[in-house]
Amino acid sequence: MKFKPQTYRIPDEAMKPFIDPDEIHEFLDRPTPDPDKVRQIIAKSLNKERLSLEETADLLNAEDPELINEIKAGARTLKERIYGNRIVLFAPLYIGNKCVNNCKYCGFRIANTDQIRTTLSDEQMIREVEALEENGQKRLILVYGEHPDYDAEFIANTVRTVYSVKKGNGEIRRVNINAAPLDIEGFRTVKESGIGTYQVFQESYHPDTYKYYHPSGPKSNFEWRLTSLDRAMEGGIDDLGIGALFGLYDWKYEVLALLRHTNHFEAVYNIGPHTISFPRIKAAAGTDVDPKYLVSDEDFVRLIAILRLAVPYTGMILTAREPVSIRQEALTFGVSQIDGGTKLELGSYAEKEQDSQNLNREQFEINDSRSLNEIIDELLDQGYLPSFCTGCYRVGRTGEHFMEFSVPGFIKRYCTPNAMLTLSEYLMDYAPDSTAEKGWKVIEENLQKMEDPGTEKETRIRLERIKNGERDLFF
Ligand code: SAM
Ligand code: SF4
């Protein structure tokens, strides 16, 4: 079944500033909640209800280690109930690192004159995508600096180029974007190229902090960035990713602001963002970051658990910025998407030898340089079901339609079988024997756990078809 695209208008109220720092600070200044209240809030979330700002502030203000453990345990249970054991995999592909902005935390900032500036040519892009396909990737996020060369038409062309590359059984089935905000027309142009999610991170929702870290260039306009995803909606993109860069300001403030941004979407468009990202600042060349607000590992996992409880149905992304140990812990209580086999240096996927990182060619340092297969292998060992699914977006289950499906049963009906089908393609086409053996075992275990005999039977039939050479079968 193909769903009709929705059209959205920006109602006047959407353009009123929806981030009020005083309001957020008032919530955070509330007294420490009593333990029973915190437990009630966790129970509400386990009932799959979205938490209010006030309730989330109570979770943020719970400092008792025992309560923090209960919050993490709650997030773990919720993740199992909603997302099951599947983990969606993707890779970033940096297209160009020219940038006119001066974000003090980023290696691409204009003031960093040591950065080697590159924009992939079509031929380089094709080689990169072929290399990614040969590794088994099916979902990419294209990343760009902000520069007049990277306008909407340019972005749309790069998306079309990526989709056109087919190597063996390889193809990229979903291209997401992380690029500077556009105007409505620009978003429309990019939408027409067939993108999945458009991600724009607000970096900091605290206007004074934002101003300090973005001293010049178009990105210095807080409101233009804050309202960018409203323009994306009006331009027809209803699959949006929000995020904050943790380490610029108080992490508790940023968590509440992410929730406020989510509320804004739900109130105005009746849909929430598809994903939330919470990158933590990493070392980068030529940067100037005040260490005051850097987030400790302990607080970082805590904030992931609180976000999971606050927005039970929003996908959460954790990238290779983080080391393996944090990634593994975060997976247990809330993260639903991770990148694998990540390389940030422009043009480096096509280079077979993995060099050490050169920060003058990259945006920041990564801390998980495992190959895609190593990650899949470990996910399988830990009982996860790695997924390359692109089903929802391909049949138009996005925006309001996606929300309709974000109900009990949806994951079992679509996501789990699609995870098995896409994993089986990976096992057939790319995995070494040892990974394939583990993978088929995990698929069989998951088939046996399926509650609906009809879905199980149909999944088994499609798995056989994939074994017999068919590809791209999904529910
Ligand atoms: N240039 C576009 C923009 O700023 O919106 C695209 C995004 S940028 C290439 C991707 C994201 O990386 C930024 O939004 C920021 O959150 C994050 N980032 C920048 N510098 C970072 C650093 N040193 N450590 C971790 N993440 C960083
Ligand atoms: Fe440019 Fe984006 Fe880096 Fe800022 S975060 S300097 S806009 S690439």
CSV table of N, CA, C and O and ligand atoms in Angstrom, one decimal, residues 94 96-110 117 143-147 178-181 203 213-214 219 225 245 363, ligand 2:
chain,number,residue,atom,x,y,z
A,94,TYR,N,30.6,12.2,3.8
A,94,TYR,CA,30.9,13.6,3.7
A,94,TYR,C,31.1,14.0,2.3
A,94,TYR,O,31.9,13.5,1.6
A,96,GLY,N,31.2,17.5,1.1
A,96,GLY,CA,32.1,18.7,1.0
A,96,GLY,C,32.3,19.4,2.3
A,96,GLY,O,31.4,19.5,3.1
A,97,ASN,N,33.6,19.9,2.5
A,97,ASN,CA,33.9,20.5,3.8
A,97,ASN,C,34.2,22.0,3.7
A,97,ASN,O,34.8,22.6,4.6
A,98,LYS,N,33.8,22.6,2.6
A,98,LYS,CA,33.9,24.1,2.5
A,98,LYS,C,32.9,24.6,3.4
A,98,LYS,O,31.7,24.1,3.5
A,99,CYS,N,33.2,25.7,4.2
A,99,CYS,CA,32.2,26.2,5.1
A,99,CYS,C,32.5,27.7,5.3
A,99,CYS,O,33.6,28.1,5.6
A,100,VAL,N,31.4,28.5,5.3
A,100,VAL,CA,31.5,29.9,5.5
A,100,VAL,C,31.2,30.3,7.0
A,100,VAL,O,31.3,31.4,7.4
A,101,ASN,N,30.8,29.3,7.8
A,101,ASN,CA,30.5,29.6,9.2
A,101,ASN,C,31.8,29.4,10.0
A,101,ASN,O,32.8,29.0,9.6
A,102,ASN,N,31.6,29.8,11.3
A,102,ASN,CA,32.8,29.8,12.2
A,102,ASN,C,32.4,29.2,13.5
A,102,ASN,O,32.9,29.6,14.6
A,103,CYS,N,31.7,28.1,13.5
A,103,CYS,CA,31.3,27.4,14.7
A,103,CYS,C,32.5,27.0,15.4
A,103,CYS,O,33.4,26.2,14.9
A,104,LYS,N,32.6,27.5,16.7
A,104,LYS,CA,33.9,27.3,17.4
A,104,LYS,C,34.3,25.9,17.7
A,104,LYS,O,35.4,25.7,18.1
A,105,TYR,N,33.4,25.0,17.6
A,105,TYR,CA,33.7,23.6,18.0
A,105,TYR,C,34.0,22.7,16.8
A,105,TYR,O,34.3,21.5,16.9
A,106,CYS,N,34.0,23.2,15.6
A,106,CYS,CA,34.0,22.4,14.4
A,106,CYS,C,35.3,22.6,13.6
A,106,CYS,O,35.7,23.7,13.3
A,107,GLY,N,35.9,21.5,13.2
A,107,GLY,CA,37.1,21.5,12.4
A,107,GLY,C,36.9,22.1,11.0
A,107,GLY,O,37.9,22.5,10.4
A,108,PHE,N,35.7,22.2,10.5
A,108,PHE,CA,35.4,22.8,9.2
A,108,PHE,C,35.3,24.3,9.3
A,108,PHE,O,35.0,25.0,8.2
A,109,ARG,N,35.3,24.9,10.5
A,109,ARG,CA,35.0,26.4,10.6
A,109,ARG,C,36.0,27.2,9.7
A,109,ARG,O,37.1,26.8,9.5
A,110,ILE,N,35.5,28.3,9.2
A,110,ILE,CA,36.2,29.1,8.3
A,110,ILE,C,37.6,29.6,8.8
A,110,ILE,O,38.5,29.7,8.1
A,117,ARG,N,40.4,21.7,2.2
A,117,ARG,CA,39.0,21.8,1.7
A,117,ARG,C,38.8,20.9,0.4
A,117,ARG,O,39.6,21.0,-0.5
A,143,VAL,N,26.6,14.5,4.3
A,143,VAL,CA,26.9,15.6,5.2
A,143,VAL,C,27.7,16.7,4.4
A,143,VAL,O,28.5,16.4,3.6
A,144,TYR,N,27.3,17.9,4.6
A,144,TYR,CA,27.9,19.1,3.9
A,144,TYR,C,28.2,20.2,4.9
A,144,TYR,O,27.5,20.4,5.8
A,145,GLY,N,29.3,21.0,4.6
A,145,GLY,CA,29.5,22.2,5.2
A,145,GLY,C,28.4,23.2,4.7
A,145,GLY,O,27.6,22.9,3.8
A,146,GLU,N,28.5,24.5,5.2
A,146,GLU,CA,27.5,25.5,4.6
A,146,GLU,C,28.3,26.4,3.7
A,146,GLU,O,29.3,27.1,4.2
A,147,HIS,N,28.0,26.4,2.5
A,147,HIS,CA,28.8,27.1,1.5
A,147,HIS,C,27.9,27.4,0.3
A,147,HIS,O,27.1,26.6,-0.1
A,178,ASN,N,22.3,15.7,6.2
A,178,ASN,CA,22.6,16.6,7.3
A,178,ASN,C,23.3,17.8,6.7
A,178,ASN,O,24.5,17.7,6.3
A,179,ALA,N,22.6,18.9,6.5
A,179,ALA,CA,23.1,20.1,5.8
A,179,ALA,C,22.5,21.3,6.4
A,179,ALA,O,21.5,21.2,7.2
A,180,ALA,N,23.0,22.4,6.0
A,180,ALA,CA,22.5,23.7,6.6
A,180,ALA,C,21.1,23.9,6.2
A,180,ALA,O,20.6,23.4,5.3
A,181,PRO,N,20.4,24.8,7.0
A,181,PRO,CA,19.0,25.1,6.8
A,181,PRO,C,18.8,25.7,5.4
A,181,PRO,O,19.7,26.5,4.9
A,203,GLU,N,22.3,22.6,17.8
A,203,GLU,CA,23.6,22.7,18.5
A,203,GLU,C,23.3,23.1,19.9
A,203,GLU,O,23.4,22.3,20.8
A,213,TYR,N,29.0,30.6,20.4
A,213,TYR,CA,29.6,29.6,19.6
A,213,TYR,C,29.5,29.8,18.1
A,213,TYR,O,30.2,29.1,17.3
A,214,HIS,N,28.6,30.7,17.6
A,214,HIS,CA,28.4,30.9,16.2
A,214,HIS,C,28.6,32.4,15.9
A,214,HIS,O,27.6,33.1,15.6
A,219,LYS,N,25.0,30.9,9.9
A,219,LYS,CA,24.6,30.0,11.1
A,219,LYS,C,24.5,30.9,12.3
A,219,LYS,O,23.9,30.4,13.3
A,225,ARG,N,17.8,29.1,12.1
A,225,ARG,CA,18.1,27.6,12.3
A,225,ARG,C,16.9,27.0,13.1
A,225,ARG,O,16.5,25.9,12.7
A,245,LEU,N,24.0,19.6,20.3
A,245,LEU,CA,25.5,19.2,20.4
A,245,LEU,C,25.8,19.4,21.9
A,245,LEU,O,25.8,20.5,22.5
A,363,GLN,N,36.0,16.5,10.2
A,363,GLN,CA,35.3,17.5,11.0
A,363,GLN,C,35.6,17.3,12.5
A,363,GLN,O,35.7,18.3,13.2
B,2,SF4,FE1,30.3,24.6,9.1
B,2,SF4,FE2,28.5,22.9,10.0
B,2,SF4,FE3,31.0,22.9,10.9
B,2,SF4,FE4,29.5,24.9,11.5
B,2,SF4,S1,29.1,22.7,12.1
B,2,SF4,S2,31.6,25.1,10.8
B,2,SF4,S3,28.3,25.1,9.7
B,2,SF4,S4,30.3,22.3,8.9
